[in-house]
Tab-separated table of C-alpha atoms in Angstrom:
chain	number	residue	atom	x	y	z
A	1	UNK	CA	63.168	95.937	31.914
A	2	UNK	CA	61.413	99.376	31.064
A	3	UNK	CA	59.725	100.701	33.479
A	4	UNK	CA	57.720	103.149	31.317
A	5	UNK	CA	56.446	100.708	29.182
A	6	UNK	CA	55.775	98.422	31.380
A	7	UNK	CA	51.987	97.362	30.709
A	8	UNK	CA	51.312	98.134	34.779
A	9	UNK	CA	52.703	101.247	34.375
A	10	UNK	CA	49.755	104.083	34.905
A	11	UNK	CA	51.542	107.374	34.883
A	12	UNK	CA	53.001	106.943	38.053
A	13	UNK	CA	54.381	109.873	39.480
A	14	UNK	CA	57.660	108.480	40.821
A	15	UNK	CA	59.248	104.704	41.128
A	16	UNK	CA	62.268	104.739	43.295
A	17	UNK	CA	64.591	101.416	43.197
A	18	UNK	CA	66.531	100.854	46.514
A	19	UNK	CA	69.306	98.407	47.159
A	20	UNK	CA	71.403	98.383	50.781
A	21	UNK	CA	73.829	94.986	50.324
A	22	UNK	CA	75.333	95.331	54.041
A	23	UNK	CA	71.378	94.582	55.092
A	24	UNK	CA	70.510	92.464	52.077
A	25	UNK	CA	67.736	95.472	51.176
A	26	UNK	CA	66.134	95.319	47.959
A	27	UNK	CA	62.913	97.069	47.609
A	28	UNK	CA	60.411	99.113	45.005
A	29	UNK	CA	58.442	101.983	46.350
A	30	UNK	CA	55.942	103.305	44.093
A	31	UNK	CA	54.166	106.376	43.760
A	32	UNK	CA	50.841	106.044	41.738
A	33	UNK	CA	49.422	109.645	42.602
A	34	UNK	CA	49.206	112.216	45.077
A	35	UNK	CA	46.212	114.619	43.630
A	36	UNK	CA	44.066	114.066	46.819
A	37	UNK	CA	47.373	114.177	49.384
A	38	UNK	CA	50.465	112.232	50.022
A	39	UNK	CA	50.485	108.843	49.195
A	40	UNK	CA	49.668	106.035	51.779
A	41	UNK	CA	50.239	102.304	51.110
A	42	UNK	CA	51.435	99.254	52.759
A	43	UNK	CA	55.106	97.997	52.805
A	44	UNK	CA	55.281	94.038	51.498
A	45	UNK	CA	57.946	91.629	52.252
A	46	UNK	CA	56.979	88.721	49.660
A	47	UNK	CA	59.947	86.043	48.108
A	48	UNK	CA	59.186	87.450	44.637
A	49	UNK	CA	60.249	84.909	41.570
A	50	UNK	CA	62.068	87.670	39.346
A	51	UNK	CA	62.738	91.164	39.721
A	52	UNK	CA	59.698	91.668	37.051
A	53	UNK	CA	57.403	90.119	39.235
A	54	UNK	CA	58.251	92.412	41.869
A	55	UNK	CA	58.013	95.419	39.743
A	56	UNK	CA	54.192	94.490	38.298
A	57	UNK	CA	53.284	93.847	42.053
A	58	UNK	CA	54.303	97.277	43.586
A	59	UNK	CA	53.007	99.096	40.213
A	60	UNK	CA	49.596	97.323	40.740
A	61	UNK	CA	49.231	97.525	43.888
A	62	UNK	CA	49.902	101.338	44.188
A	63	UNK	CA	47.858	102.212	41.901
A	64	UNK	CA	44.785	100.606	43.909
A	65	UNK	CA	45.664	102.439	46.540
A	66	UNK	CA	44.873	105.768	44.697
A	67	UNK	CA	41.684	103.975	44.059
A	68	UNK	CA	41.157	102.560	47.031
A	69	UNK	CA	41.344	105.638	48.973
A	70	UNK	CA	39.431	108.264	46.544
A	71	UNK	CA	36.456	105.267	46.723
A	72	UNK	CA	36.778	105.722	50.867
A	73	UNK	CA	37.109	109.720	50.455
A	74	UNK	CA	39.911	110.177	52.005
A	75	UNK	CA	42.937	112.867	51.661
A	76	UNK	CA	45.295	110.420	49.972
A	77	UNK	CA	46.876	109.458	47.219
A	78	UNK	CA	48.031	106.017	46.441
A	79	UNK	CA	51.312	104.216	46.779
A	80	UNK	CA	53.301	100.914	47.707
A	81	UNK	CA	55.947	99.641	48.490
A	82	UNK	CA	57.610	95.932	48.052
A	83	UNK	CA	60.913	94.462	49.907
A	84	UNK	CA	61.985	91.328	47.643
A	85	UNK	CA	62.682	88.363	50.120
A	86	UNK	CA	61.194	85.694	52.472
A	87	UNK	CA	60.233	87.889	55.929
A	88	UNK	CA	60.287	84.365	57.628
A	89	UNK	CA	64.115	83.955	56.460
A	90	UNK	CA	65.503	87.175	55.273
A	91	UNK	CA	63.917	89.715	57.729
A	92	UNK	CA	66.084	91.702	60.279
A	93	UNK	CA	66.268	95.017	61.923
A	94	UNK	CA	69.375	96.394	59.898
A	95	UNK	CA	66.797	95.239	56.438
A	96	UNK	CA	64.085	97.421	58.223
A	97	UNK	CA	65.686	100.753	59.029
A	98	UNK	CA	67.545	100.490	55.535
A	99	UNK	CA	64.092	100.753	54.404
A	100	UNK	CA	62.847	103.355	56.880
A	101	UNK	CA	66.199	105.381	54.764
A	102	UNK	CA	64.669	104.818	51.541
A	103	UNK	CA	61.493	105.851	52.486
A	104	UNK	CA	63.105	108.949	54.121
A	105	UNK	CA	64.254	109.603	50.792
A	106	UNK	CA	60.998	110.096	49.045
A	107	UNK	CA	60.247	113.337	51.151
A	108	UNK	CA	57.224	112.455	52.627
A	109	UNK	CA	55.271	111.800	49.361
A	110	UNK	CA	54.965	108.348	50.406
A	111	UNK	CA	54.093	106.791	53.789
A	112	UNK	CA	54.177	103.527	54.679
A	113	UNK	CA	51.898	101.386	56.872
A	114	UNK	CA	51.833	97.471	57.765
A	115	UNK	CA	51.491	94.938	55.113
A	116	UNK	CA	51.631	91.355	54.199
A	117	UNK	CA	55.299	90.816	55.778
A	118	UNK	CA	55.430	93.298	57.407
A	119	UNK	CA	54.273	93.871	61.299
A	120	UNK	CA	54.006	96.947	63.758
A	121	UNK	CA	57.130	95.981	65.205
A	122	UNK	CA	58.913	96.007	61.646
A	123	UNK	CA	57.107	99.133	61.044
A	124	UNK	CA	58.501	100.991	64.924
A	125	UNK	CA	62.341	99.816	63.364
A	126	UNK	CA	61.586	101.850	59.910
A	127	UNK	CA	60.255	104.287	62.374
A	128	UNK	CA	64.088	104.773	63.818
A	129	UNK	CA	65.266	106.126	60.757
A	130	UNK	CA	61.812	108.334	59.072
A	131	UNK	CA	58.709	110.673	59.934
A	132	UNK	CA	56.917	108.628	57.064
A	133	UNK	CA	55.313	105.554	59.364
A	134	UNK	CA	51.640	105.031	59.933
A	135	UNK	CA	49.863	102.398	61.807
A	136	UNK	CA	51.913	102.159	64.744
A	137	UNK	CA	49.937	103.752	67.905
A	138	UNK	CA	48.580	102.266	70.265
A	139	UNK	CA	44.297	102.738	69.707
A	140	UNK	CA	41.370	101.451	70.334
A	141	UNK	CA	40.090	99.098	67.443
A	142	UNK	CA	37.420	98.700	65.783
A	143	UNK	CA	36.314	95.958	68.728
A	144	UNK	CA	36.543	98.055	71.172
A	145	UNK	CA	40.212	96.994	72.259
A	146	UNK	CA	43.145	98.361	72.856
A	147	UNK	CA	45.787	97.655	69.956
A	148	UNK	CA	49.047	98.921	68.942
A	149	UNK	CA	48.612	99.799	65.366
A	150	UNK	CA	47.995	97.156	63.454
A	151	UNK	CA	44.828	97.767	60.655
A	152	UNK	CA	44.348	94.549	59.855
A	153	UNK	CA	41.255	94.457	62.596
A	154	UNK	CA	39.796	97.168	60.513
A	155	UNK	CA	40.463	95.909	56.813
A	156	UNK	CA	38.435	92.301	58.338
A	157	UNK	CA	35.647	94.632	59.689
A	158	UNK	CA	35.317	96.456	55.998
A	159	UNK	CA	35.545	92.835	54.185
A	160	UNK	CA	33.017	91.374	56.650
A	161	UNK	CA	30.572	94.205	56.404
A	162	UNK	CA	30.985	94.363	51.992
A	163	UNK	CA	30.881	90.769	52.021
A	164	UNK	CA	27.503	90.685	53.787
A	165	UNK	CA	26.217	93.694	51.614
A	166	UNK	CA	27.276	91.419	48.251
A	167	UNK	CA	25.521	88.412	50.191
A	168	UNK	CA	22.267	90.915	50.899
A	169	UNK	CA	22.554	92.154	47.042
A	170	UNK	CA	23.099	89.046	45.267
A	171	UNK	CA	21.285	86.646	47.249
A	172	UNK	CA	18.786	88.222	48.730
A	173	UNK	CA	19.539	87.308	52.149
A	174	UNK	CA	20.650	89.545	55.246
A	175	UNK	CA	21.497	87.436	57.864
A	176	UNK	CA	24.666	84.738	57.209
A	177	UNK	CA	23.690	81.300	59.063
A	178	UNK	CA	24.491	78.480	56.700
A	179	UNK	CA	26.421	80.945	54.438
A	180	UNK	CA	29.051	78.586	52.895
A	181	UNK	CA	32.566	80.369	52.528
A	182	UNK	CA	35.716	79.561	50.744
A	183	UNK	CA	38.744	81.281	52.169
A	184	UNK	CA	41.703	81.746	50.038
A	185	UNK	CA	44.530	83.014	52.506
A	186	UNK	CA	43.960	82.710	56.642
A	187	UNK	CA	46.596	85.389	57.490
A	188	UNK	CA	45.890	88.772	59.693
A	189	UNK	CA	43.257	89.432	58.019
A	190	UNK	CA	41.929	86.387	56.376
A	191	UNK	CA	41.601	84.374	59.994
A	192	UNK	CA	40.136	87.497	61.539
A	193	UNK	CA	37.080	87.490	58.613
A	194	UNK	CA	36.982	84.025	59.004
A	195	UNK	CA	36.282	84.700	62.755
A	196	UNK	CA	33.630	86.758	61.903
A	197	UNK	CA	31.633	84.848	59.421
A	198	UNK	CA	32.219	82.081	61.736
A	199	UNK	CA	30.539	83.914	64.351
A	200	UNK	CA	27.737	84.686	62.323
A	201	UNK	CA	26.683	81.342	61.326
A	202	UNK	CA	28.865	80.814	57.883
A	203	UNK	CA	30.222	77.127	57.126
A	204	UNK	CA	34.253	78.061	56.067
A	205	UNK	CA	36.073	75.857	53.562
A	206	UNK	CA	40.083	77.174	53.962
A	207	UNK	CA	43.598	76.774	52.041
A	208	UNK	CA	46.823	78.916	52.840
A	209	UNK	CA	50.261	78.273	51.946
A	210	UNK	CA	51.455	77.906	55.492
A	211	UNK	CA	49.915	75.125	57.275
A	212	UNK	CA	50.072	76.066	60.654
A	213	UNK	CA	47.126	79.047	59.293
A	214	UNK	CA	44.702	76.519	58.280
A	215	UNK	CA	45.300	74.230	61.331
A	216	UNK	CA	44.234	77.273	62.999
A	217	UNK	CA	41.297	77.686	61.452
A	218	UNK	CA	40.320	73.965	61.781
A	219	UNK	CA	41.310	73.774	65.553
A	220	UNK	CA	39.362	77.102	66.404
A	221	UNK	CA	36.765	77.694	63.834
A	222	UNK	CA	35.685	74.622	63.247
A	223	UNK	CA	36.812	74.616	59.551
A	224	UNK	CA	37.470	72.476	56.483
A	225	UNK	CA	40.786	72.234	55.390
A	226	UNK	CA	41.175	72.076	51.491
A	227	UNK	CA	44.270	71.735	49.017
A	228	UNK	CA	45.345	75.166	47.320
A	229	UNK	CA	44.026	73.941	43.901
A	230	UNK	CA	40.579	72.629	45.094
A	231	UNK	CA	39.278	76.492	46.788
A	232	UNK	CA	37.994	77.645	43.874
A	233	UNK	CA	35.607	74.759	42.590
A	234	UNK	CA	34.215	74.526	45.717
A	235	UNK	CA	30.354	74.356	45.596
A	236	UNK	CA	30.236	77.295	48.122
A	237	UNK	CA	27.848	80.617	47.904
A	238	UNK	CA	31.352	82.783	48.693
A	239	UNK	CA	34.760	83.323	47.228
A	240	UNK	CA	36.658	85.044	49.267
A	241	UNK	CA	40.539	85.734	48.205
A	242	UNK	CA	42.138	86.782	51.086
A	243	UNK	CA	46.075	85.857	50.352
A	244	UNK	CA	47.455	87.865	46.536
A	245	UNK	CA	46.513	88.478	43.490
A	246	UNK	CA	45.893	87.908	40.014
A	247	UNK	CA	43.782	85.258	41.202
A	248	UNK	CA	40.766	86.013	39.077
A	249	UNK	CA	41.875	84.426	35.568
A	250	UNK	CA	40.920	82.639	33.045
A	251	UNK	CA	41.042	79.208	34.738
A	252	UNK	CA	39.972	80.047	37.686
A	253	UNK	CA	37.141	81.732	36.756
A	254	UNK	CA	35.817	78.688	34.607
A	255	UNK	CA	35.862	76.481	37.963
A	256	UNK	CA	34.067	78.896	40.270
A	257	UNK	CA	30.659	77.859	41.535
A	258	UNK	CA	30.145	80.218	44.779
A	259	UNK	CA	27.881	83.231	43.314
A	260	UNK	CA	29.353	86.033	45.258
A	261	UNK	CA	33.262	86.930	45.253
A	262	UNK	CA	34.111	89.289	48.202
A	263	UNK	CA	37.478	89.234	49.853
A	264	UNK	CA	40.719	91.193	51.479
A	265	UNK	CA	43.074	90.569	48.437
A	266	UNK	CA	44.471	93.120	46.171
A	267	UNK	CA	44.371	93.250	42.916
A	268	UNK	CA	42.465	89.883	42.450
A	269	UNK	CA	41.658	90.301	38.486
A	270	UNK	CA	44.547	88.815	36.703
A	271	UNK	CA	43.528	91.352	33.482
A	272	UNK	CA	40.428	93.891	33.671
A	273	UNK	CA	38.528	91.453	31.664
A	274	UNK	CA	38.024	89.233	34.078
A	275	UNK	CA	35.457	91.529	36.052
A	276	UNK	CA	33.359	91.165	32.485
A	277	UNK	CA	33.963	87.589	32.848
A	278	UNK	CA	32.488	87.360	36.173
A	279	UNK	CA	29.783	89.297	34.737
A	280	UNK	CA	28.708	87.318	32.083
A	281	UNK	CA	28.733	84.667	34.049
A	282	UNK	CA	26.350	85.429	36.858
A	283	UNK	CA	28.963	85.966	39.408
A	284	UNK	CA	28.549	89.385	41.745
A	285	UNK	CA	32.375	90.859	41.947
A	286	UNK	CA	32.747	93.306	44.995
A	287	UNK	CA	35.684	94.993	43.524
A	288	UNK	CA	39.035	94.355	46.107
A	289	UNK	CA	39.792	97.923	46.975
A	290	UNK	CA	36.483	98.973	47.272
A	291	UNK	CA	35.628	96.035	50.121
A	292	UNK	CA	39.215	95.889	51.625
A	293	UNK	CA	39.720	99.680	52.430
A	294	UNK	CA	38.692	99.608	56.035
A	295	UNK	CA	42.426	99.357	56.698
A	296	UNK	CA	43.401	102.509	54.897
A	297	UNK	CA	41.076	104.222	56.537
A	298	UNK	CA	41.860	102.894	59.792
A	299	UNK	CA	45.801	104.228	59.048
A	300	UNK	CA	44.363	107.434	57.857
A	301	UNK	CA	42.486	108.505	61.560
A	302	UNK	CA	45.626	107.523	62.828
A	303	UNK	CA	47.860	109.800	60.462
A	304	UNK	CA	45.215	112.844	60.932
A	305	UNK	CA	45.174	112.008	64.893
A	306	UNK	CA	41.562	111.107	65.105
A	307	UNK	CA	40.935	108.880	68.015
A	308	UNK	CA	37.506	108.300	67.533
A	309	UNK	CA	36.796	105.027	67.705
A	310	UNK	CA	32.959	105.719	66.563
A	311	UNK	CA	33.624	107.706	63.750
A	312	UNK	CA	36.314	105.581	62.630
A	313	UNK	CA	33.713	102.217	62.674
A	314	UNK	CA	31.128	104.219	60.877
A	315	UNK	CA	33.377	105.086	58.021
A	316	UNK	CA	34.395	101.679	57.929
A	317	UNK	CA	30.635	100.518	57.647
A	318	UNK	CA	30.104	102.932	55.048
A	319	UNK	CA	31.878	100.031	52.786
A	320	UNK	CA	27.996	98.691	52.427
A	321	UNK	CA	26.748	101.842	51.219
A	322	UNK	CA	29.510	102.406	48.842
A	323	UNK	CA	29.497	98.420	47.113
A	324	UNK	CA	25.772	98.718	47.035
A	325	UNK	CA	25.600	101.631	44.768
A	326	UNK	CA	28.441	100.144	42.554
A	327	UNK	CA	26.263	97.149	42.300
A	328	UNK	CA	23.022	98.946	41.238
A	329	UNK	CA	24.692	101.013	39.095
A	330	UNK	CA	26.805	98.396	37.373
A	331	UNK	CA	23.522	96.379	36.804
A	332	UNK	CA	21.848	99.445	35.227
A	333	UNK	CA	24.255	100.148	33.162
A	334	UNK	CA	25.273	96.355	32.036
A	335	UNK	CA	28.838	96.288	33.413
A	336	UNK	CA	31.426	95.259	35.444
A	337	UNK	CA	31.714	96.221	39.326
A	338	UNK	CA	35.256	96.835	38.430
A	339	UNK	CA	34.972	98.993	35.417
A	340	UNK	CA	31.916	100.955	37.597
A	341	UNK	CA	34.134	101.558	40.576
A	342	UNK	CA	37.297	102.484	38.150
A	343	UNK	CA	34.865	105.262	36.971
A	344	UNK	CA	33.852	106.999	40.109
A	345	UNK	CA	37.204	106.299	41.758
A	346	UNK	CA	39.034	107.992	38.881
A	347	UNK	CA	36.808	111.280	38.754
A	348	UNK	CA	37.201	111.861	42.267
A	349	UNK	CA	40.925	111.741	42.154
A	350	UNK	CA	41.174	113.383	38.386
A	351	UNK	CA	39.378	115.938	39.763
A	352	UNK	CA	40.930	116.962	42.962
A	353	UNK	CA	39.973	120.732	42.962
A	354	UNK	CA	37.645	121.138	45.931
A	355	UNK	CA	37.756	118.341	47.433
A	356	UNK	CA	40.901	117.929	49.572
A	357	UNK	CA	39.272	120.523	52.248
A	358	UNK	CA	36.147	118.882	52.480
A	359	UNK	CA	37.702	115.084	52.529
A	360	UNK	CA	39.819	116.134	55.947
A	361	UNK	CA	36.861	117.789	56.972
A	362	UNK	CA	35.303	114.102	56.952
A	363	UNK	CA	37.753	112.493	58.156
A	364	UNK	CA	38.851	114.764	60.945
């Protein structure tokens, strides 16, 4: 396997392999860019298939973190990191600060925060053995509560507040009673936006590969339980893929009927033609790390040690602001969301002269 030809491969400044077999450790950080500052991504504990799988994965997904944060204007760059194996089986503290080592190793070019495997408590045992750790103090969230850490309050916020800009843009409507909602993935963040649209009125149709998720979401929110291969034909106004990616392909796309596709997921187009795809056929795309930054940007207040709550939910709600004008301008111009937001998201970190002052400035 070739990492520099590797079709995900985007002139990523650094890959680093890692492998600890006292712990078990095997793990892929990634460094997609650091123009606008060091690079910031989550650390994911997913049973990968194959090695290769593992590899596209971390490439992807640090790479939309570069994105993800120049759409959100925020001093960072973009990176990721993966540990191959199941965190309900393979996860232990002596895994955790082997990977706190490797991360140490990178110099502070990369920093990690909480991801899909991964929890604050994983994150304080890294913490034992690097500087590089975000996402673990104790806050006040984006509800108003005290937390210790964890972003995924403030990546449901963003989703919640882009998914009811898509719903305002696309349909025409403003407030979300009756809304009809398929959720792909009730995790941390998928059960929390499912709270939220719940509270607001929205009908919720859910799948997730762990059962005990979507009994959750029956028991407390009142919603539909459906099989994984049945969420995407649903006759709902929403998609929302909350769990990985690549979900966006060919034959999924041909069975969607919801209108609107807004959820937490990364990297949720299989292959960049799929946001033309959704195009052509009528269906508004809010592109995944344009909606699902409110986490980032949570992790970055932290990291820059800005407690303010109020500050912190306004950027957050800027997410409307931000998908809006990608809409408008993608309909002007007769293309893809994705393609749009690539654009702008590129010439803000392509052109990082200038800017890195007055991004802290914001943020700080």
């Amino acid at each position: 396997m070739n990492v520099f030809s590797h079709p995900d491969f985007d002139d990523h400044e650094r890959v680093i392999f890692g492998c600890d077999p006292q712990s078990g450790l095997k793990a892929i950080i990634a460094i997609h860019n650091t123009n606008l500052g060091p690079a910031l991504g989550g650390c994911r504990m997913w049973p990968y298939s194959s090695d290769e799988e593992a590899v596209r994965d971390v490439l992807r997904l640090s790479r939309g973190m570069t994105y993800k944060s120049a759409l959100a204007n925020l001093p960072l760059g973009g990176g990721k990191a993966v540990i191959i194996g199941n965190p309900r089986q393979h996860k232990t503290a002596d895994m955790m600060r082997a990977m706190g080592r490797l991360i140490e190793s990178a110099g502070g070019r990369y920093i990690t925060a909480e991801d899909s495997g991964t929890s604050v408590p994983d994150l304080k045992v890294m913490a034992e053995e690097t500087r590089y750790v975000a996402g673990i103090k104790d806050k006040i969230g984006v509800d108003g509560l005290q937390r210790s850490g964890d972003p995924s309050p403030s990546t449901a916020y963003g989703v919640f507040i882009g998914l009811k800009s898509a719903v305002q843009y696309r349909l025409g409507r403003s407030d979300l009673a009756g809304l009809k909602v398929a959720i792909q993935g009730v995790g941390n963040v998928g059960f929390r936006l499912a709270k939220q649209l719940k509270d607001a009125g929205a009908e919720l149709w859910v799948t997730d590969i762990y059962d005990d998720m979507v009994q959750r979401c029956v028991h407390e929110l009142g919603a539909t339980a459906v099989a994984a291969d049945e969420i995407y034909s649903l006759p709902v106004d929403v998609f929302a893929p909350c769990a990985l990616g690549s979900v966006l392909n060919d034959h999924s796309i041909a069975q969607l009927k919801a209108t609107v596709v807004a959820g937490a997921a990364n990297n949720q187009l299989e292959l960049p033609i799929h946001g033309e795809q959704l195009r052509q056929r009528g269906i508004l795309y809010a592109p995944d790390y344009a909606i699902n930054s409110g986490g980032i940007i949570d992790v970055c207040y932290e990291h820059l040690g800005n407690q303010n709550a109020g500050a912190l939910n306004q950027h957050i709600e800027s997410i409307h602001d931000t998908l809006t004008e990608i809409f408008a301008r993608a309909d002007r111009e007769q293309r893809s969301t994705q393609v749009v937001a690539d654009q702008v998201a590129k010439e803000r970190f392509s052109n990082p002269e200038g800017r890195l002052s007055n991004l802290t400035h914001q943020v700080a």
